[in-house]
Amino acid sequence: MTKSALQIARAAYQPKLPLALRGAVSVKEGEATQSVADQAEIKKLFPNTYGMPLIQFVEGEQKEYPAINVGVILSGGQAPGGHNVISGLFDGIKALNKDSRLYGFILGPGGLVDHKYMELTAEIVDEYRNTGGFDIIGSGRTKLEKEEQFEKGYEILKELDIKALVIIGGDDSNTNACVLAEYYAAKNYGVQVIGCPKTIDGDLKNEMIETSFGFDTACKVYSEVIGNIQRDCNSSRKYWHFIKLMGRSASHIALECALQTQPNVCIVSEEVEAKNMSLDEVVTYIAQAVAARAAQGNNFGTVLIPEGLVEFIPAMKKLIAELNDLLASNKEFAMIKKSAQREWIISKLSEENAAIYASLPEGVARQLSLDRDPHGNVQVSLIETEKLLSEMVGKKLAQWKEEGKFVGKFAALHHFFGYEGRCAAPSNYDADYCYALGYTASMLIANGKTGYMSSVRNTTAPAAEWIAGGVPITMMMNMERRNGEMKPVIQKALVKLDGAPFKAFAAQRDKWAVETSYVYPGPIQYFGPTEVCDQPTKTLALEQGK
Ligand code: FBP
């Protein structure tokens, strides 16, 4: 296989470990824990894994460990650094006993259920060190939540003599890891289950999990490209760029990119929801920035839009819910000529929703009525929010022009950044963080733990000072309504409007809107001075008061 010069040089990079993990390790147990809410219900649902203590690894005495077979699964969307979690895990179990073995389940949790696996040998693992992607074993979105899946999984674990399973995933996959840990503990199957916090979205974090891996690299990649666009835009001075950024629900990615690049406008979904803003208010807010810049002769700018915005606009949420019901229960709709569908929908919707639907550009209205998932719901992620907003801003500006309130020109270009960053070569931060998460998982396994998530903290300090340990997954749980039923789940971390990152953004955004204060972060640097190569995200630095 042909390799790039960077790939070759990067293969030799040795990720840094916290000092405590560099030699023999012992366990320091903390206080017993409680779930973040709904303690009585969660305790009842997880009698074997509830209330366990926090764990920290400290330097210890050399010990003999038996060889162990471990399984690993990559679950959900790709995030830079997954291969380093696997190499950290591999090196960790081999350091405990050189006869330990690692098996990877193919294409996500489905591989466990369908018994598709491969042994990850040193030769294979070495090929993937410090590389992006999940292609070593692939990933998938099968949800591990049914007893028959747990039992099917156990069959292959037993066959391969696997005593511990590491699930690398987001909030839902780690919730499922916890349910699986509880199930295997209750059945006395002798299989430990450990989770690792992954997702570029950055929404799996709490007091003990500083960040999910991949967020750092993905945001740096998007910020590089946004910076490049801003420089282009400041050079030609004729376009407004509407840039949608991945992140299914939370706006962490958009906010981090805004902190890194200082665009003219960045919409934060959580704020839109908290202020109960209508679509028209969001559009007006952007149009005002365009008009203010035009008044100074600047007919260019950048607007960052989080992927999940539409679902956070209360009025749009109501419209989508009514559309889902209307179109699911109505056979007549399919018989109507395409050209008449829009009018038909308007005639059937409630007055309030009909008005919103009628105000939507043709293309978006069609997306809302046609593209549905297998459950009959609108696929919100397919809505081209960047086009929706720019079209509506254009309309508003045309109206303002007639009224003499807008004097400039408005030409928009559109972008969606997501896949460009999910498999990038991990930054030094993610390369080190992921390797440490994997290594920590091996230590949790060696110490007989189950139902824990691997945790590495204090990551804005040099790696030697990082704190490695484990957090009982039940500690992060609360009860939430999912598909009509109350379920124990890990709380999703949305952007906090009283948190330091949002406050830092809010304090500067009015200036960024009118002035041209762009920052051009440039590409991720893997070799060079530490202040260029090893910076954490601004989100993390601000959250930790740095
Ligand atoms: P995870 O939460 O599984 O890490 O996925 C994150 C993500 O990249 C979201 O930002 C995005 O909405 C989604 O995956 C897209 O996934 P897919 O490519 O499977 O449609």
Coordinates of C-alpha atoms in Angstrom, one line a residue, residues 7-531:
Q7 CA 1.8 8.8 7.2
I8 CA 5.3 7.3 7.2
A9 CA 6.7 10.0 9.6
R10 CA 3.6 9.8 11.8
A11 CA 3.8 6.1 12.2
A12 CA 6.9 6.6 14.3
Y13 CA 5.2 9.0 16.7
Q14 CA 5.0 7.6 20.2
P15 CA 1.9 8.9 22.0
K16 CA 2.6 10.3 25.4
L17 CA 1.1 8.6 28.5
P18 CA 0.3 10.0 31.9
L19 CA 3.2 9.4 34.3
A20 CA 1.2 7.0 36.4
L21 CA 0.7 4.6 33.4
R22 CA 4.3 4.5 32.4
G23 CA 5.2 1.7 34.8
A24 CA 3.5 -0.6 37.3
V25 CA 0.1 0.7 38.3
S26 CA -2.1 0.4 41.4
V27 CA -5.7 1.5 42.0
K28 CA -6.8 4.3 44.2
E29 CA -10.5 4.0 44.9
G30 CA -12.6 7.1 45.6
E31 CA -15.9 7.6 47.2
A32 CA -19.0 5.5 46.2
T33 CA -20.9 7.3 43.4
Q34 CA -24.5 8.1 42.6
S35 CA -26.2 8.8 39.3
V36 CA -26.6 12.4 38.3
A37 CA -30.4 12.2 38.7
D38 CA -33.1 9.6 39.3
Q39 CA -30.9 7.7 41.8
A40 CA -33.6 5.3 43.0
E41 CA -34.7 4.1 39.5
I42 CA -31.1 3.8 38.2
K43 CA -30.0 1.8 41.3
K44 CA -32.9 -0.5 40.8
L45 CA -32.1 -1.1 37.1
F46 CA -28.4 -1.6 37.7
P47 CA -28.1 -3.6 41.0
N48 CA -24.7 -5.0 40.1
T49 CA -23.0 -1.9 38.7
Y50 CA -24.6 1.0 40.6
G51 CA -22.7 3.0 43.2
M52 CA -19.2 1.8 42.4
P53 CA -16.4 4.1 43.4
L54 CA -14.4 6.4 41.1
I55 CA -11.0 5.0 40.3
Q56 CA -7.6 6.6 39.8
F57 CA -4.5 4.8 38.7
V58 CA -1.3 5.7 40.5
E59 CA 2.2 4.4 40.3
G60 CA 2.4 0.9 42.0
E61 CA 4.3 -2.3 42.6
Q62 CA 5.2 -4.6 39.7
K63 CA 2.7 -7.5 39.6
E64 CA 2.2 -10.7 37.6
Y65 CA -1.0 -10.6 35.5
P66 CA -2.5 -13.7 33.7
A67 CA -2.9 -13.5 29.9
I68 CA -6.3 -12.3 28.9
N69 CA -8.4 -12.2 25.7
V70 CA -10.1 -8.9 25.0
G71 CA -12.6 -7.8 22.4
V72 CA -13.0 -4.3 21.0
I73 CA -15.9 -2.6 19.1
L74 CA -15.9 0.7 17.3
S75 CA -19.5 2.1 17.5
G76 CA -21.2 4.9 15.6
G77 CA -19.7 7.8 13.6
Q78 CA -16.0 7.9 12.9
A79 CA -13.8 10.2 15.1
P80 CA -10.1 10.9 14.8
G81 CA -8.0 8.8 17.2
G82 CA -10.0 5.5 17.3
H83 CA -7.0 3.6 16.0
N84 CA -5.0 5.0 18.9
V85 CA -7.5 3.8 21.4
I86 CA -7.0 0.3 19.9
S87 CA -3.2 0.6 19.9
G88 CA -3.2 1.8 23.5
L89 CA -5.5 -1.1 24.5
F90 CA -3.3 -3.5 22.6
D91 CA 0.0 -2.2 24.2
G92 CA -1.7 -2.2 27.6
I93 CA -2.8 -5.8 27.6
K94 CA 0.5 -6.9 26.1
A95 CA 2.4 -5.0 28.8
L96 CA 0.3 -6.9 31.4
N97 CA 1.1 -10.2 29.8
K98 CA 2.6 -10.8 26.4
D99 CA 0.3 -13.7 25.7
S100 CA -2.8 -11.5 25.9
R101 CA -4.8 -11.3 22.7
L102 CA -7.0 -8.6 21.1
Y103 CA -10.0 -9.4 18.9
G104 CA -11.8 -6.7 16.9
F105 CA -15.5 -7.1 16.0
I106 CA -16.1 -6.1 12.4
L107 CA -18.3 -3.1 11.4
G108 CA -19.5 -2.2 14.9
P109 CA -21.7 -3.8 17.4
G110 CA -23.3 -5.9 14.6
G111 CA -20.0 -7.8 14.4
L112 CA -20.5 -9.1 18.0
V113 CA -24.0 -10.2 17.3
D114 CA -23.2 -11.8 13.9
H115 CA -19.9 -13.3 15.1
K116 CA -17.8 -11.3 12.6
Y117 CA -14.3 -10.7 14.0
M118 CA -10.6 -10.7 13.4
E119 CA -7.6 -11.0 15.7
L120 CA -5.7 -7.8 15.9
T121 CA -2.0 -8.8 15.8
A122 CA 1.0 -6.5 16.4
E123 CA 1.5 -6.4 12.6
I124 CA -2.0 -5.1 12.0
V125 CA -2.1 -2.7 14.9
D126 CA 1.3 -1.2 13.8
E127 CA -0.2 -0.3 10.4
Y128 CA -2.8 1.9 12.0
R129 CA -1.0 3.8 14.8
N130 CA -1.6 7.5 14.7
T131 CA -3.9 7.3 11.7
G132 CA -7.4 8.6 11.3
G133 CA -10.4 6.5 10.5
F134 CA -12.0 3.4 11.9
D135 CA -11.0 1.2 9.0
I136 CA -8.9 -1.2 11.0
I137 CA -12.2 -3.1 11.9
G138 CA -14.9 -0.7 10.6
S139 CA -17.7 0.8 12.6
G140 CA -21.5 0.5 12.5
R141 CA -24.7 1.9 14.2
T142 CA -26.4 -1.4 15.3
K143 CA -27.8 -0.8 18.7
L144 CA -26.9 -3.4 21.3
E145 CA -29.9 -3.3 23.5
K146 CA -31.8 -6.6 23.3
E147 CA -31.2 -9.7 25.5
E148 CA -31.0 -11.9 22.4
Q149 CA -28.2 -9.7 21.1
F150 CA -26.4 -10.0 24.5
E151 CA -26.8 -13.7 24.4
K152 CA -25.6 -14.0 20.8
G153 CA -22.6 -11.9 21.7
Y154 CA -21.8 -14.1 24.7
E155 CA -21.7 -17.1 22.5
I156 CA -18.8 -15.8 20.5
L157 CA -17.1 -14.3 23.6
K158 CA -17.2 -17.7 25.2
E159 CA -15.9 -19.4 22.0
L160 CA -12.9 -17.0 21.8
D161 CA -12.4 -17.0 25.6
I162 CA -12.8 -13.2 25.7
K163 CA -13.1 -12.0 29.2
A164 CA -13.5 -8.3 28.6
L165 CA -15.1 -6.2 25.9
V166 CA -14.2 -2.5 25.2
I167 CA -16.9 -0.5 23.4
I168 CA -15.7 2.7 21.9
G169 CA -18.7 4.9 21.3
G170 CA -20.8 8.0 22.0
D171 CA -23.5 8.5 24.7
D172 CA -25.9 5.9 23.4
S173 CA -23.2 3.2 22.8
N174 CA -21.8 3.8 26.3
T175 CA -25.4 3.6 27.7
N176 CA -25.7 0.2 25.9
A177 CA -22.2 -0.8 27.2
C178 CA -23.5 -0.2 30.7
V179 CA -26.6 -2.2 30.2
L180 CA -24.5 -5.1 28.8
A181 CA -22.1 -4.9 31.7
E182 CA -25.0 -5.2 34.1
Y183 CA -26.5 -8.0 32.1
Y184 CA -23.3 -10.1 32.0
A185 CA -22.6 -9.3 35.7
A186 CA -26.2 -10.4 36.7
K187 CA -25.7 -13.6 34.7
N188 CA -22.3 -14.2 36.2
Y189 CA -20.8 -14.7 32.7
G190 CA -17.4 -13.4 33.7
V191 CA -17.2 -10.8 30.9
Q192 CA -16.2 -7.3 31.9
V193 CA -17.5 -4.4 29.7
I194 CA -15.6 -1.1 29.5
G195 CA -16.6 2.1 27.6
C196 CA -14.4 4.8 25.9
P197 CA -15.8 8.3 25.1
K198 CA -15.9 8.9 21.4
T199 CA -17.7 11.5 19.2
I200 CA -16.6 14.5 17.2
D201 CA -19.8 16.1 18.4
G202 CA -18.2 16.8 21.8
D203 CA -21.5 16.1 23.6
L204 CA -20.3 13.2 25.8
K205 CA -18.6 15.0 28.6
N206 CA -19.1 15.8 32.3
E207 CA -17.2 16.4 35.4
M208 CA -15.1 13.2 35.0
I209 CA -14.9 13.0 31.2
E210 CA -13.4 16.3 30.0
T211 CA -14.0 15.7 26.3
S212 CA -14.9 13.0 23.9
F213 CA -12.1 12.1 21.6
G214 CA -12.1 13.3 18.0
F215 CA -13.6 16.7 18.8
D216 CA -10.2 18.3 19.0
T217 CA -9.0 17.1 15.5
A218 CA -12.4 17.5 13.8
C219 CA -12.8 21.1 15.0
K220 CA -9.2 21.9 14.0
V221 CA -9.8 20.6 10.5
Y222 CA -13.0 22.6 10.1
S223 CA -11.4 25.7 11.5
E224 CA -8.6 25.4 9.1
V225 CA -11.0 25.4 6.1
I226 CA -13.2 28.1 7.6
G227 CA -10.1 30.2 8.0
N228 CA -9.2 29.6 4.4
I229 CA -12.7 30.5 3.2
Q230 CA -12.5 33.7 5.3
R231 CA -9.2 34.7 3.7
D232 CA -10.7 34.1 0.3
C233 CA -13.8 36.0 1.2
N234 CA -11.7 38.9 2.5
S235 CA -9.7 38.9 -0.7
S236 CA -12.6 38.9 -3.3
R237 CA -15.1 40.7 -1.0
K238 CA -18.1 39.6 -2.9
Y239 CA -19.6 36.5 -1.2
W240 CA -21.4 35.6 2.0
H241 CA -20.4 32.0 2.9
F242 CA -23.0 30.0 4.8
I243 CA -21.2 27.1 6.4
K244 CA -23.1 24.2 8.1
L245 CA -21.1 22.2 10.6
M246 CA -21.7 18.6 11.8
G247 CA -22.8 17.8 15.3
R248 CA -26.1 16.0 15.3
S249 CA -27.7 18.0 18.1
A250 CA -25.3 20.0 20.2
S251 CA -23.5 23.1 18.8
H252 CA -20.1 22.4 20.4
I253 CA -18.4 22.1 17.0
A254 CA -19.9 25.4 15.6
L255 CA -19.0 27.2 18.9
E256 CA -15.4 25.9 19.0
C257 CA -14.9 26.8 15.3
A258 CA -16.3 30.3 16.0
L259 CA -13.8 30.7 18.9
Q260 CA -11.0 29.6 16.6
T261 CA -11.9 31.6 13.5
Q262 CA -14.0 34.6 14.7
P263 CA -16.6 34.6 11.9
N264 CA -19.2 37.3 11.4
V265 CA -22.1 35.2 12.6
C266 CA -22.4 31.9 14.4
I267 CA -25.7 30.5 15.4
V268 CA -25.9 28.4 18.6
S269 CA -28.9 26.1 18.6
E270 CA -29.1 25.9 22.4
E271 CA -29.4 29.7 22.5
V272 CA -32.1 29.8 19.8
E273 CA -34.1 27.3 21.8
A274 CA -33.6 29.1 25.2
K275 CA -34.7 32.4 23.6
N276 CA -37.6 30.6 21.9
M277 CA -36.6 32.2 18.6
S278 CA -38.6 31.8 15.5
L279 CA -37.1 31.0 12.1
D280 CA -37.8 34.5 11.1
E281 CA -35.9 35.9 14.1
V282 CA -32.8 33.8 13.2
V283 CA -33.1 35.0 9.6
T284 CA -33.5 38.6 10.8
Y285 CA -30.4 38.3 13.0
I286 CA -28.3 37.2 10.1
A287 CA -29.8 39.8 7.7
Q288 CA -29.0 42.6 10.2
A289 CA -25.3 41.6 10.2
V290 CA -25.3 41.5 6.4
A291 CA -27.0 45.0 6.3
A292 CA -24.6 46.5 8.9
R293 CA -21.6 45.3 7.0
A294 CA -23.0 46.4 3.7
A295 CA -23.5 49.9 5.2
Q296 CA -19.7 50.0 5.5
G297 CA -19.2 48.8 2.0
N298 CA -18.5 45.2 3.1
N299 CA -20.6 42.8 1.0
F300 CA -19.0 39.7 2.3
G301 CA -18.9 37.6 5.4
T302 CA -19.2 34.1 7.0
V303 CA -22.0 32.5 8.9
L304 CA -21.6 29.3 10.9
I305 CA -24.6 27.1 11.3
P306 CA -24.8 24.0 13.6
E307 CA -26.2 20.9 11.9
G308 CA -29.0 20.4 14.4
L309 CA -30.4 23.9 14.3
V310 CA -33.8 23.2 12.8
E311 CA -34.8 20.9 15.7
F312 CA -34.0 23.6 18.2
I313 CA -36.3 26.2 16.7
P314 CA -39.4 25.5 18.7
A315 CA -41.8 26.5 15.9
M316 CA -40.0 24.3 13.4
K317 CA -40.1 21.4 15.8
K318 CA -43.9 21.8 16.1
L319 CA -44.2 22.0 12.3
I320 CA -42.2 18.8 11.8
A321 CA -44.2 16.9 14.4
E322 CA -47.5 17.9 12.7
L323 CA -46.1 17.0 9.2
N324 CA -44.9 13.6 10.5
D325 CA -48.5 12.9 11.7
L326 CA -50.2 14.3 8.7
L327 CA -48.1 12.5 6.1
A328 CA -47.9 9.2 8.0
S329 CA -51.7 8.8 8.4
N330 CA -52.6 10.1 5.0
K331 CA -52.7 7.9 1.9
E332 CA -54.2 10.7 -0.2
F333 CA -50.9 12.6 -0.2
A334 CA -49.1 10.1 -2.4
M335 CA -51.8 10.4 -5.1
I336 CA -51.5 14.2 -5.4
K337 CA -49.5 15.7 -8.3
K338 CA -46.1 17.0 -7.2
S339 CA -46.9 20.5 -8.3
A340 CA -50.0 20.5 -6.0
Q341 CA -48.5 18.9 -2.9
R342 CA -47.3 22.1 -1.3
E343 CA -50.8 23.7 -1.5
W344 CA -52.4 20.5 -0.3
I345 CA -50.1 20.4 2.8
I346 CA -50.8 24.1 3.5
S347 CA -54.5 23.4 3.4
K348 CA -54.3 20.6 5.9
L349 CA -51.9 22.1 8.5
S350 CA -53.0 24.1 11.5
E351 CA -53.0 27.9 10.8
E352 CA -49.7 28.5 12.7
N353 CA -47.8 25.7 11.0
A354 CA -49.3 26.4 7.6
A355 CA -47.9 30.0 7.8
I356 CA -44.4 28.7 8.6
Y357 CA -44.5 26.0 5.9
A358 CA -45.7 28.6 3.4
S359 CA -42.7 30.8 4.2
L360 CA -40.2 28.1 3.5
P361 CA -38.3 28.0 0.2
E362 CA -39.6 25.5 -2.3
G363 CA -36.7 23.1 -2.0
V364 CA -36.8 22.9 1.8
A365 CA -40.6 22.5 1.8
R366 CA -40.2 19.6 -0.5
Q367 CA -37.4 18.0 1.6
L368 CA -39.8 18.2 4.6
S369 CA -42.5 16.4 2.8
L370 CA -40.5 13.8 0.8
D371 CA -37.4 12.6 2.6
R372 CA -38.5 10.4 5.4
D373 CA -36.7 7.8 7.4
P374 CA -38.0 4.2 7.7
H375 CA -40.1 5.3 10.7
G376 CA -41.9 7.9 8.6
N377 CA -40.1 10.8 10.2
V378 CA -38.6 13.8 8.4
Q379 CA -34.8 13.3 8.1
V380 CA -33.9 16.6 9.7
S381 CA -30.2 16.0 9.1
L382 CA -30.8 16.1 5.3
I383 CA -32.4 19.5 5.4
E384 CA -30.0 22.0 3.8
T385 CA -30.2 24.5 6.6
E386 CA -27.4 26.6 5.1
K387 CA -29.5 27.1 1.9
L388 CA -32.7 27.6 3.9
L389 CA -31.2 30.4 5.8
S390 CA -29.4 32.1 3.0
E391 CA -32.5 32.0 0.7
M392 CA -34.6 33.5 3.5
V393 CA -31.9 36.1 4.3
G394 CA -31.8 37.0 0.6
K395 CA -35.6 37.5 0.5
K396 CA -35.6 39.7 3.6
L397 CA -32.7 41.8 2.2
A398 CA -34.6 42.3 -1.1
Q399 CA -37.6 43.5 1.0
W400 CA -35.3 45.8 3.0
K401 CA -33.8 47.1 -0.2
E402 CA -37.2 48.3 -1.4
E403 CA -37.8 49.9 2.0
G404 CA -34.3 51.6 1.7
K405 CA -33.0 49.7 4.7
F406 CA -30.3 47.7 2.8
V407 CA -27.9 49.3 0.4
G408 CA -25.5 46.5 -0.5
K409 CA -25.3 43.4 -2.6
F410 CA -25.9 39.9 -1.3
A411 CA -24.5 36.8 -3.0
A412 CA -24.3 33.5 -1.0
L413 CA -22.2 30.4 -1.3
H414 CA -22.9 27.2 0.7
H415 CA -20.7 24.6 2.4
F416 CA -21.3 21.6 4.7
F417 CA -18.3 20.4 6.7
G418 CA -18.5 17.1 8.5
Y419 CA -17.0 14.1 6.7
E420 CA -13.9 16.2 5.9
G421 CA -12.9 16.0 9.6
R422 CA -14.2 12.7 11.0
C423 CA -11.3 10.6 9.7
A424 CA -8.5 13.2 9.8
A425 CA -5.1 12.1 11.2
P426 CA -5.5 12.7 14.9
S427 CA -3.9 15.9 16.3
N428 CA -1.2 15.3 18.9
Y429 CA -3.9 16.0 21.5
D430 CA -6.2 13.2 20.2
A431 CA -3.3 10.9 19.4
D432 CA -2.1 11.1 23.0
Y433 CA -5.6 11.3 24.6
C434 CA -6.8 8.2 22.7
Y435 CA -3.8 6.1 23.3
A436 CA -4.1 7.0 27.1
L437 CA -7.8 6.1 27.0
G438 CA -7.1 2.7 25.4
Y439 CA -4.2 2.0 27.8
T440 CA -6.4 3.0 30.8
A441 CA -9.1 0.6 29.5
S442 CA -6.6 -2.2 29.7
M443 CA -5.8 -1.3 33.3
L444 CA -9.5 -1.2 34.3
I445 CA -9.7 -4.7 32.8
A446 CA -6.6 -5.9 34.6
N447 CA -8.1 -4.7 37.9
G448 CA -11.4 -6.6 37.3
K449 CA -13.6 -3.6 36.7
T450 CA -16.8 -3.6 34.7
G451 CA -19.4 -1.0 33.8
Y452 CA -16.7 1.7 33.9
M453 CA -15.8 4.3 31.3
S454 CA -12.1 5.0 30.7
S455 CA -11.3 8.5 31.9
V456 CA -8.3 10.7 31.4
R457 CA -8.4 14.1 32.9
N458 CA -6.3 17.3 33.4
T459 CA -5.6 17.2 29.7
T460 CA -4.8 20.9 29.3
A461 CA -1.6 20.2 31.3
P462 CA 1.3 18.3 29.7
A463 CA 0.5 14.6 29.2
A464 CA 2.8 13.4 32.1
E465 CA 0.4 15.2 34.5
W466 CA -2.8 13.7 33.1
I467 CA -4.9 11.7 35.5
A468 CA -6.0 8.3 34.3
G469 CA -8.8 6.2 35.9
G470 CA -12.4 5.0 35.6
V471 CA -15.9 6.4 36.1
P472 CA -18.8 4.1 36.7
I473 CA -21.1 4.7 33.7
T474 CA -24.2 4.6 36.0
M475 CA -22.9 7.8 37.5
M476 CA -23.5 9.7 34.3
M477 CA -27.1 8.4 33.9
N478 CA -30.6 9.7 34.3
M479 CA -34.0 8.7 33.1
E480 CA -35.3 10.1 29.8
R481 CA -38.2 9.5 27.5
R482 CA -37.0 7.6 24.4
N483 CA -39.5 6.3 21.8
G484 CA -42.4 6.8 24.3
E485 CA -40.7 4.9 27.2
M486 CA -38.7 6.1 30.2
K487 CA -35.1 4.7 29.8
P488 CA -31.8 5.0 31.7
V489 CA -29.4 7.0 29.5
I490 CA -26.2 9.0 29.7
Q491 CA -27.1 12.7 29.8
K492 CA -26.2 14.4 26.6
A493 CA -24.0 17.5 27.2
L494 CA -25.4 20.4 25.2
V495 CA -23.8 23.8 25.0
K496 CA -24.2 25.5 28.4
L497 CA -25.3 29.1 27.9
D498 CA -23.7 30.0 31.3
G499 CA -20.5 28.1 30.5
A500 CA -17.2 29.8 29.8
P501 CA -16.9 28.9 26.1
F502 CA -20.4 30.4 25.2
K503 CA -19.7 33.4 27.4
A504 CA -16.4 34.1 25.7
F505 CA -18.1 33.9 22.3
A506 CA -21.1 36.1 23.4
A507 CA -18.8 38.8 24.7
Q508 CA -17.1 39.2 21.3
R509 CA -19.7 38.3 18.7
D510 CA -21.1 41.8 18.1
K511 CA -17.7 43.1 17.3
W512 CA -17.0 40.1 15.0
A513 CA -20.3 40.7 13.2
V514 CA -19.5 44.2 12.1
E515 CA -15.7 44.2 11.9
T516 CA -13.6 41.8 9.9
S517 CA -11.8 40.1 12.8
Y518 CA -11.1 36.8 11.1
V519 CA -8.5 34.4 12.5
Y520 CA -6.8 31.9 10.1
P521 CA -5.7 28.8 12.2
G522 CA -4.0 27.0 9.3
P523 CA -3.7 23.2 9.2
I524 CA -3.0 20.9 12.1
Q525 CA 0.7 20.7 12.8
Y526 CA 2.1 17.4 13.9
F527 CA 5.8 18.3 14.2
G528 CA 7.2 21.6 15.6
P529 CA 6.9 23.9 18.6
T530 CA 4.6 22.8 21.3
E531 CA 2.5 26.0 21.2

